[in-house]
Amino acid sequence: AMKSLAKCFQSYQETKSISLKEIQRHELCKDLVVWGYANVDAPLSLEIAIEQLHTTRTSLSQGCKETMGIGPMEILRYIRLEHVYKALTSSKIRKQLNLQKVEEIREHYSFMSRGNFAGTYKIYFEESPKKTLMKSENN
């Protein structure tokens, strides 16, 4: 227990040396992730996220870059890619969403460009979306 308490104070001391603006930007990034998961079915829009989080594009972008090393839209895309993957691997989810084809799932999660979607998906999951779907149908 003593070690856990010591870690709390150590992290507090480390946080104390970071400027308040930087801490707030990092919190914005966390808020974006929460918002992204809560709004995964909504149209993908950075402007809406900025409005909902009551922030500016610059603050959100800086917070995301400082915290995760990527921009806010990339974070939102990865969240949606995870949902696409879950839908492609689960017939139950596909049935709930009333979506069966890769194209339907891609569009449902606001990926408009077929080519960009397939390329990004393959980089992230190391296989094509169609292959993921085929594997789940064979199980």
PDB file of N, CA, C and O in Angstrom, residues 37 40 44 68 70-85 111 120-121 123-125:
ATOM      1  N   TYR A  37     -16.088   7.026 -28.877  1.00  0.00           N
ATOM      2  CA  TYR A  37     -16.747   5.748 -28.607  1.00  0.00           C
ATOM      3  C   TYR A  37     -18.256   5.929 -28.420  1.00  0.00           C
ATOM      4  O   TYR A  37     -19.039   5.093 -28.863  1.00  0.00           O
ATOM      5  N   VAL A  40     -19.980   6.650 -32.141  1.00  0.00           N
ATOM      6  CA  VAL A  40     -19.395   5.887 -33.250  1.00  0.00           C
ATOM      7  C   VAL A  40     -20.360   5.730 -34.427  1.00  0.00           C
ATOM      8  O   VAL A  40     -19.929   5.581 -35.567  1.00  0.00           O
ATOM      9  N   LEU A  44     -19.022  11.164 -39.113  1.00  0.00           N
ATOM     10  CA  LEU A  44     -17.675  11.495 -38.663  1.00  0.00           C
ATOM     11  C   LEU A  44     -17.368  12.947 -39.007  1.00  0.00           C
ATOM     12  O   LEU A  44     -17.281  13.316 -40.170  1.00  0.00           O
ATOM     13  N   MET A  68      -1.002  11.285 -27.824  1.00  0.00           N
ATOM     14  CA  MET A  68      -0.985  10.024 -28.560  1.00  0.00           C
ATOM     15  C   MET A  68      -0.109  10.039 -29.803  1.00  0.00           C
ATOM     16  O   MET A  68       0.069   9.011 -30.447  1.00  0.00           O
ATOM     17  N   ILE A  70      -0.793  11.428 -32.628  1.00  0.00           N
ATOM     18  CA  ILE A  70      -1.577  11.488 -33.860  1.00  0.00           C
ATOM     19  C   ILE A  70      -2.671  12.540 -33.710  1.00  0.00           C
ATOM     20  O   ILE A  70      -2.975  12.977 -32.599  1.00  0.00           O
ATOM     21  N   GLY A  71      -3.262  12.933 -34.811  1.00  0.00           N
ATOM     22  CA  GLY A  71      -4.302  13.945 -34.785  1.00  0.00           C
ATOM     23  C   GLY A  71      -5.661  13.404 -34.376  1.00  0.00           C
ATOM     24  O   GLY A  71      -5.877  12.186 -34.332  1.00  0.00           O
ATOM     25  N   PRO A  72      -6.592  14.290 -34.083  1.00  0.00           N
ATOM     26  CA  PRO A  72      -7.918  13.878 -33.610  1.00  0.00           C
ATOM     27  C   PRO A  72      -8.707  13.044 -34.619  1.00  0.00           C
ATOM     28  O   PRO A  72      -9.378  12.084 -34.238  1.00  0.00           O
ATOM     29  N   MET A  73      -8.624  13.363 -35.896  1.00  0.00           N
ATOM     30  CA  MET A  73      -9.367  12.574 -36.879  1.00  0.00           C
ATOM     31  C   MET A  73      -8.829  11.152 -36.976  1.00  0.00           C
ATOM     32  O   MET A  73      -9.589  10.204 -37.153  1.00  0.00           O
ATOM     33  N   GLU A  74      -7.536  11.007 -36.827  1.00  0.00           N
ATOM     34  CA  GLU A  74      -6.954   9.667 -36.863  1.00  0.00           C
ATOM     35  C   GLU A  74      -7.415   8.860 -35.651  1.00  0.00           C
ATOM     36  O   GLU A  74      -7.720   7.674 -35.766  1.00  0.00           O
ATOM     37  N   ILE A  75      -7.518   9.492 -34.511  1.00  0.00           N
ATOM     38  CA  ILE A  75      -8.031   8.817 -33.312  1.00  0.00           C
ATOM     39  C   ILE A  75      -9.464   8.354 -33.564  1.00  0.00           C
ATOM     40  O   ILE A  75      -9.811   7.196 -33.289  1.00  0.00           O
ATOM     41  N   LEU A  76     -10.292   9.237 -34.101  1.00  0.00           N
ATOM     42  CA  LEU A  76     -11.692   8.873 -34.371  1.00  0.00           C
ATOM     43  C   LEU A  76     -11.770   7.751 -35.409  1.00  0.00           C
ATOM     44  O   LEU A  76     -12.596   6.846 -35.291  1.00  0.00           O
ATOM     45  N   ARG A  77     -10.901   7.785 -36.415  1.00  0.00           N
ATOM     46  CA  ARG A  77     -10.894   6.719 -37.422  1.00  0.00           C
ATOM     47  C   ARG A  77     -10.524   5.381 -36.802  1.00  0.00           C
ATOM     48  O   ARG A  77     -11.127   4.353 -37.115  1.00  0.00           O
ATOM     49  N   TYR A  78      -9.530   5.366 -35.912  1.00  0.00           N
ATOM     50  CA  TYR A  78      -9.132   4.109 -35.281  1.00  0.00           C
ATOM     51  C   TYR A  78     -10.246   3.545 -34.406  1.00  0.00           C
ATOM     52  O   TYR A  78     -10.462   2.344 -34.379  1.00  0.00           O
ATOM     53  N   ILE A  79     -10.959   4.411 -33.713  1.00  0.00           N
ATOM     54  CA  ILE A  79     -12.095   3.960 -32.899  1.00  0.00           C
ATOM     55  C   ILE A  79     -13.125   3.290 -33.811  1.00  0.00           C
ATOM     56  O   ILE A  79     -13.636   2.207 -33.514  1.00  0.00           O
ATOM     57  N   ARG A  80     -13.407   3.918 -34.932  1.00  0.00           N
ATOM     58  CA  ARG A  80     -14.389   3.356 -35.865  1.00  0.00           C
ATOM     59  C   ARG A  80     -13.869   2.081 -36.525  1.00  0.00           C
ATOM     60  O   ARG A  80     -14.637   1.149 -36.768  1.00  0.00           O
ATOM     61  N   LEU A  81     -12.577   2.034 -36.806  1.00  0.00           N
ATOM     62  CA  LEU A  81     -12.007   0.801 -37.363  1.00  0.00           C
ATOM     63  C   LEU A  81     -12.191  -0.369 -36.402  1.00  0.00           C
ATOM     64  O   LEU A  81     -12.473  -1.492 -36.823  1.00  0.00           O
ATOM     65  N   GLU A  82     -12.033  -0.112 -35.117  1.00  0.00           N
ATOM     66  CA  GLU A  82     -12.252  -1.167 -34.125  1.00  0.00           C
ATOM     67  C   GLU A  82     -13.694  -1.667 -34.187  1.00  0.00           C
ATOM     68  O   GLU A  82     -13.949  -2.867 -34.098  1.00  0.00           O
ATOM     69  N   HIS A  83     -14.639  -0.750 -34.358  1.00  0.00           N
ATOM     70  CA  HIS A  83     -16.042  -1.137 -34.461  1.00  0.00           C
ATOM     71  C   HIS A  83     -16.313  -1.894 -35.761  1.00  0.00           C
ATOM     72  O   HIS A  83     -17.097  -2.848 -35.769  1.00  0.00           O
ATOM     73  N   VAL A  84     -15.690  -1.478 -36.837  1.00  0.00           N
ATOM     74  CA  VAL A  84     -15.819  -2.198 -38.103  1.00  0.00           C
ATOM     75  C   VAL A  84     -15.331  -3.629 -37.914  1.00  0.00           C
ATOM     76  O   VAL A  84     -16.001  -4.587 -38.317  1.00  0.00           O
ATOM     77  N   TYR A  85     -14.177  -3.768 -37.294  1.00  0.00           N
ATOM     78  CA  TYR A  85     -13.599  -5.102 -37.068  1.00  0.00           C
ATOM     79  C   TYR A  85     -14.558  -5.972 -36.249  1.00  0.00           C
ATOM     80  O   TYR A  85     -14.804  -7.132 -36.591  1.00  0.00           O
ATOM     81  N   PHE A 111     -16.980   5.638 -43.343  1.00  0.00           N
ATOM     82  CA  PHE A 111     -15.804   5.574 -44.204  1.00  0.00           C
ATOM     83  C   PHE A 111     -16.316   5.705 -45.633  1.00  0.00           C
ATOM     84  O   PHE A 111     -16.920   4.787 -46.173  1.00  0.00           O
ATOM     85  N   THR A 120      -6.342   1.453 -45.055  1.00  0.00           N
ATOM     86  CA  THR A 120      -6.163   1.739 -43.629  1.00  0.00           C
ATOM     87  C   THR A 120      -6.486   0.504 -42.793  1.00  0.00           C
ATOM     88  O   THR A 120      -5.765   0.173 -41.858  1.00  0.00           O
ATOM     89  N   TYR A 121      -7.563  -0.180 -43.142  1.00  0.00           N
ATOM     90  CA  TYR A 121      -7.960  -1.384 -42.423  1.00  0.00           C
ATOM     91  C   TYR A 121      -6.855  -2.438 -42.492  1.00  0.00           C
ATOM     92  O   TYR A 121      -6.502  -3.048 -41.488  1.00  0.00           O
ATOM     93  N   ILE A 123      -3.655  -2.032 -42.987  1.00  0.00           N
ATOM     94  CA  ILE A 123      -2.502  -1.619 -42.177  1.00  0.00           C
ATOM     95  C   ILE A 123      -2.771  -1.912 -40.699  1.00  0.00           C
ATOM     96  O   ILE A 123      -1.918  -2.429 -39.984  1.00  0.00           O
ATOM     97  N   TYR A 124      -3.975  -1.609 -40.258  1.00  0.00           N
ATOM     98  CA  TYR A 124      -4.327  -1.733 -38.844  1.00  0.00           C
ATOM     99  C   TYR A 124      -4.513  -3.187 -38.412  1.00  0.00           C
ATOM    100  O   TYR A 124      -4.092  -3.573 -37.336  1.00  0.00           O
ATOM    101  N   PHE A 125      -5.141  -4.012 -39.261  1.00  0.00           N
ATOM    102  CA  PHE A 125      -5.462  -5.391 -38.871  1.00  0.00           C
ATOM    103  C   PHE A 125      -4.678  -6.452 -39.639  1.00  0.00           C
ATOM    104  O   PHE A 125      -4.878  -7.651 -39.423  1.00  0.00           O
TER     105      PHE A 125
END
